[in-house]
PDB file of C-alpha atoms in Angstrom:
ATOM      1  CA  MET A   1      -3.215   7.992 -23.632  1.00  0.00           C
ATOM      2  CA  SER A   2      -0.702   5.440 -22.407  1.00  0.00           C
ATOM      3  CA  THR A   3      -0.916   3.669 -19.095  1.00  0.00           C
ATOM      4  CA  ASP A   4       2.454   3.561 -17.419  1.00  0.00           C
ATOM      5  CA  ARG A   5       3.389   2.240 -13.988  1.00  0.00           C
ATOM      6  CA  ILE A   6       5.115   3.619 -10.949  1.00  0.00           C
ATOM      7  CA  ALA A   7       5.861   0.859  -8.444  1.00  0.00           C
ATOM      8  CA  LEU A   8       6.914   1.133  -4.821  1.00  0.00           C
ATOM      9  CA  LYS A   9       8.004  -2.266  -3.486  1.00  0.00           C
ATOM     10  CA  GLY A  10       8.924  -3.474  -0.028  1.00  0.00           C
ATOM     11  CA  LEU A  11       7.825  -0.433   1.988  1.00  0.00           C
ATOM     12  CA  ARG A  12       8.060  -1.448   5.642  1.00  0.00           C
ATOM     13  CA  ALA A  13       6.135  -0.079   8.594  1.00  0.00           C
ATOM     14  CA  ARG A  14       5.006  -1.274  11.990  1.00  0.00           C
ATOM     15  CA  GLY A  15       1.287  -1.570  12.614  1.00  0.00           C
ATOM     16  CA  ARG A  16      -1.140  -2.993  15.138  1.00  0.00           C
ATOM     17  CA  HIS A  17      -3.521  -4.686  12.732  1.00  0.00           C
ATOM     18  CA  GLY A  18      -5.093  -8.076  13.331  1.00  0.00           C
ATOM     19  CA  VAL A  19      -7.894  -9.973  14.963  1.00  0.00           C
ATOM     20  CA  LEU A  20      -5.946 -11.247  17.977  1.00  0.00           C
ATOM     21  CA  PRO A  21      -5.440  -9.010  21.031  1.00  0.00           C
ATOM     22  CA  ALA A  22      -1.677  -9.704  21.010  1.00  0.00           C
ATOM     23  CA  GLU A  23      -1.432  -8.336  17.453  1.00  0.00           C
ATOM     24  CA  ARG A  24      -3.108  -5.137  18.568  1.00  0.00           C
ATOM     25  CA  GLU A  25      -0.957  -4.838  21.679  1.00  0.00           C
ATOM     26  CA  LEU A  26       2.475  -5.798  20.342  1.00  0.00           C
ATOM     27  CA  GLY A  27       2.158  -4.827  16.694  1.00  0.00           C
ATOM     28  CA  GLN A  28       4.237  -6.267  13.883  1.00  0.00           C
ATOM     29  CA  GLU A  29       5.927  -5.315  10.649  1.00  0.00           C
ATOM     30  CA  PHE A  30       3.861  -5.017   7.485  1.00  0.00           C
ATOM     31  CA  VAL A  31       5.325  -4.728   3.995  1.00  0.00           C
ATOM     32  CA  VAL A  32       3.505  -2.812   1.268  1.00  0.00           C
ATOM     33  CA  ASP A  33       3.868  -2.989  -2.499  1.00  0.00           C
ATOM     34  CA  ALA A  34       1.957  -0.382  -4.487  1.00  0.00           C
ATOM     35  CA  THR A  35       1.772  -0.089  -8.257  1.00  0.00           C
ATOM     36  CA  LEU A  36       0.136   3.003  -9.703  1.00  0.00           C
ATOM     37  CA  PHE A  37      -1.179   3.074 -13.261  1.00  0.00           C
ATOM     38  CA  LEU A  38      -1.088   6.501 -14.891  1.00  0.00           C
ATOM     39  CA  ASP A  39       0.094   8.393 -17.945  1.00  0.00           C
ATOM     40  CA  THR A  40       3.631   9.622 -17.251  1.00  0.00           C
ATOM     41  CA  ALA A  41       4.082  11.190 -20.713  1.00  0.00           C
ATOM     42  CA  PRO A  42       3.183  14.737 -19.582  1.00  0.00           C
ATOM     43  CA  ALA A  43       5.759  14.562 -16.779  1.00  0.00           C
ATOM     44  CA  ALA A  44       8.408  13.099 -19.071  1.00  0.00           C
ATOM     45  CA  ALA A  45       7.803  15.705 -21.772  1.00  0.00           C
ATOM     46  CA  SER A  46       8.014  18.626 -19.362  1.00  0.00           C
ATOM     47  CA  ASP A  47      10.401  17.171 -16.744  1.00  0.00           C
ATOM     48  CA  ASP A  48       7.846  18.458 -14.227  1.00  0.00           C
ATOM     49  CA  LEU A  49       7.291  16.598 -10.955  1.00  0.00           C
ATOM     50  CA  THR A  50       3.839  18.144 -10.550  1.00  0.00           C
ATOM     51  CA  LYS A  51       2.654  16.152 -13.574  1.00  0.00           C
ATOM     52  CA  THR A  52       3.285  12.778 -11.955  1.00  0.00           C
ATOM     53  CA  VAL A  53       3.116  11.180  -8.507  1.00  0.00           C
ATOM     54  CA  HIS A  54       5.860  12.062  -6.031  1.00  0.00           C
ATOM     55  CA  TYR A  55       6.715   8.562  -4.830  1.00  0.00           C
ATOM     56  CA  GLY A  56       8.498   9.842  -1.721  1.00  0.00           C
ATOM     57  CA  GLU A  57       5.345  11.606  -0.566  1.00  0.00           C
ATOM     58  CA  LEU A  58       3.292   8.556  -1.496  1.00  0.00           C
ATOM     59  CA  ALA A  59       5.567   6.355   0.647  1.00  0.00           C
ATOM     60  CA  GLU A  60       5.120   8.667   3.630  1.00  0.00           C
ATOM     61  CA  ALA A  61       1.333   8.663   3.229  1.00  0.00           C
ATOM     62  CA  LEU A  62       1.202   4.862   3.002  1.00  0.00           C
ATOM     63  CA  VAL A  63       3.349   4.451   6.118  1.00  0.00           C
ATOM     64  CA  LYS A  64       1.009   6.785   8.024  1.00  0.00           C
ATOM     65  CA  VAL A  65      -1.885   4.460   7.192  1.00  0.00           C
ATOM     66  CA  VAL A  66       0.002   1.346   8.317  1.00  0.00           C
ATOM     67  CA  GLU A  67       1.132   3.048  11.527  1.00  0.00           C
ATOM     68  CA  GLY A  68      -2.300   4.606  12.075  1.00  0.00           C
ATOM     69  CA  GLU A  69      -5.673   3.369  13.243  1.00  0.00           C
ATOM     70  CA  PRO A  70      -5.668  -0.416  13.700  1.00  0.00           C
ATOM     71  CA  VAL A  71      -8.037  -2.621  11.710  1.00  0.00           C
ATOM     72  CA  GLN A  72      -8.785  -6.302  12.074  1.00  0.00           C
ATOM     73  CA  LEU A  73      -8.387  -7.386   8.465  1.00  0.00           C
ATOM     74  CA  VAL A  74      -5.456  -7.055   6.096  1.00  0.00           C
ATOM     75  CA  GLU A  75      -8.102  -6.580   3.397  1.00  0.00           C
ATOM     76  CA  THR A  76      -9.311  -3.414   5.141  1.00  0.00           C
ATOM     77  CA  LEU A  77      -5.749  -2.139   5.434  1.00  0.00           C
ATOM     78  CA  ALA A  78      -5.167  -2.821   1.731  1.00  0.00           C
ATOM     79  CA  GLN A  79      -8.317  -0.870   0.829  1.00  0.00           C
ATOM     80  CA  ARG A  80      -7.187   2.126   2.899  1.00  0.00           C
ATOM     81  CA  LEU A  81      -3.817   2.044   1.164  1.00  0.00           C
ATOM     82  CA  ALA A  82      -5.456   1.835  -2.268  1.00  0.00           C
ATOM     83  CA  ASP A  83      -7.594   4.854  -1.341  1.00  0.00           C
ATOM     84  CA  VAL A  84      -4.396   6.814  -0.648  1.00  0.00           C
ATOM     85  CA  CYS A  85      -3.019   5.828  -4.051  1.00  0.00           C
ATOM     86  CA  LEU A  86      -6.219   6.807  -5.849  1.00  0.00           C
ATOM     87  CA  ALA A  87      -6.320  10.163  -4.047  1.00  0.00           C
ATOM     88  CA  HIS A  88      -3.734  11.340  -6.585  1.00  0.00           C
ATOM     89  CA  GLU A  89      -5.756  12.738  -9.480  1.00  0.00           C
ATOM     90  CA  ARG A  90      -3.362  11.387 -12.106  1.00  0.00           C
ATOM     91  CA  VAL A  91      -3.684   7.770 -10.917  1.00  0.00           C
ATOM     92  CA  LEU A  92      -6.168   5.764 -12.990  1.00  0.00           C
ATOM     93  CA  SER A  93      -5.873   2.555 -10.977  1.00  0.00           C
ATOM     94  CA  ALA A  94      -3.698   0.941  -8.350  1.00  0.00           C
ATOM     95  CA  GLU A  95      -2.630  -2.498  -7.254  1.00  0.00           C
ATOM     96  CA  VAL A  96      -1.721  -2.828  -3.586  1.00  0.00           C
ATOM     97  CA  SER A  97      -0.244  -5.852  -1.820  1.00  0.00           C
ATOM     98  CA  VAL A  98       0.019  -6.017   1.946  1.00  0.00           C
ATOM     99  CA  HIS A  99       2.438  -8.618   3.301  1.00  0.00           C
ATOM    100  CA  LYS A 100       2.069  -9.890   6.846  1.00  0.00           C
ATOM    101  CA  PRO A 101       5.156 -12.096   7.245  1.00  0.00           C
ATOM    102  CA  ALA A 102       4.715 -12.482  11.012  1.00  0.00           C
ATOM    103  CA  ALA A 103       1.043 -13.519  10.876  1.00  0.00           C
ATOM    104  CA  PRO A 104       0.072 -15.669  13.874  1.00  0.00           C
ATOM    105  CA  ILE A 105      -0.025 -19.008  12.082  1.00  0.00           C
ATOM    106  CA  PRO A 106       1.392 -21.949  14.055  1.00  0.00           C
ATOM    107  CA  LEU A 107       2.945 -23.510  10.951  1.00  0.00           C
ATOM    108  CA  ARG A 108       6.007 -22.793   8.831  1.00  0.00           C
ATOM    109  CA  PHE A 109       5.249 -20.291   6.072  1.00  0.00           C
ATOM    110  CA  ASP A 110       6.990 -17.522   4.170  1.00  0.00           C
ATOM    111  CA  ASP A 111       4.370 -14.803   3.973  1.00  0.00           C
ATOM    112  CA  VAL A 112       0.697 -13.906   3.932  1.00  0.00           C
ATOM    113  CA  ILE A 113      -0.180 -11.472   1.156  1.00  0.00           C
ATOM    114  CA  VAL A 114      -3.440  -9.744   0.311  1.00  0.00           C
ATOM    115  CA  THR A 115      -3.451  -8.061  -3.098  1.00  0.00           C
ATOM    116  CA  ILE A 116      -6.218  -5.812  -4.360  1.00  0.00           C
ATOM    117  CA  GLU A 117      -6.752  -3.805  -7.556  1.00  0.00           C
ATOM    118  CA  ARG A 118      -8.851  -0.660  -7.519  1.00  0.00           C
ATOM    119  CA  SER A 119      -9.731   1.813 -10.274  1.00  0.00           C
ATOM    120  CA  ARG A 120     -11.384   5.155 -10.489  1.00  0.00           C
ATOM    121  CA  PRO A 121     -15.128   4.882 -11.157  1.00  0.00           C
TER     122      PRO A 121
END
């Protein structure tokens, strides 16, 4: 079995995640990158969407998590997003990056990124 990738990069959504009260009150934009590792050969051979991951539906599910219940840590948010990716039975593992470009850091910086990799047991 081959391990192929489906990647969704730069998905943007507004969330209220963070440790500081202002982050919870005002919210900010988060950017999500998700890479799914799976065998796409059955889908390619049959041209059948049900044999792969519908990336449009995945995007909607990931945005719901970002817009949903606030958490303090970006790490927790990344885990919840990885759980959504792994909920698809065809996904063997996933890599998820959560960008927090407006993190409350009083210095010049480009981005804060937490990246996790999770696999099925």
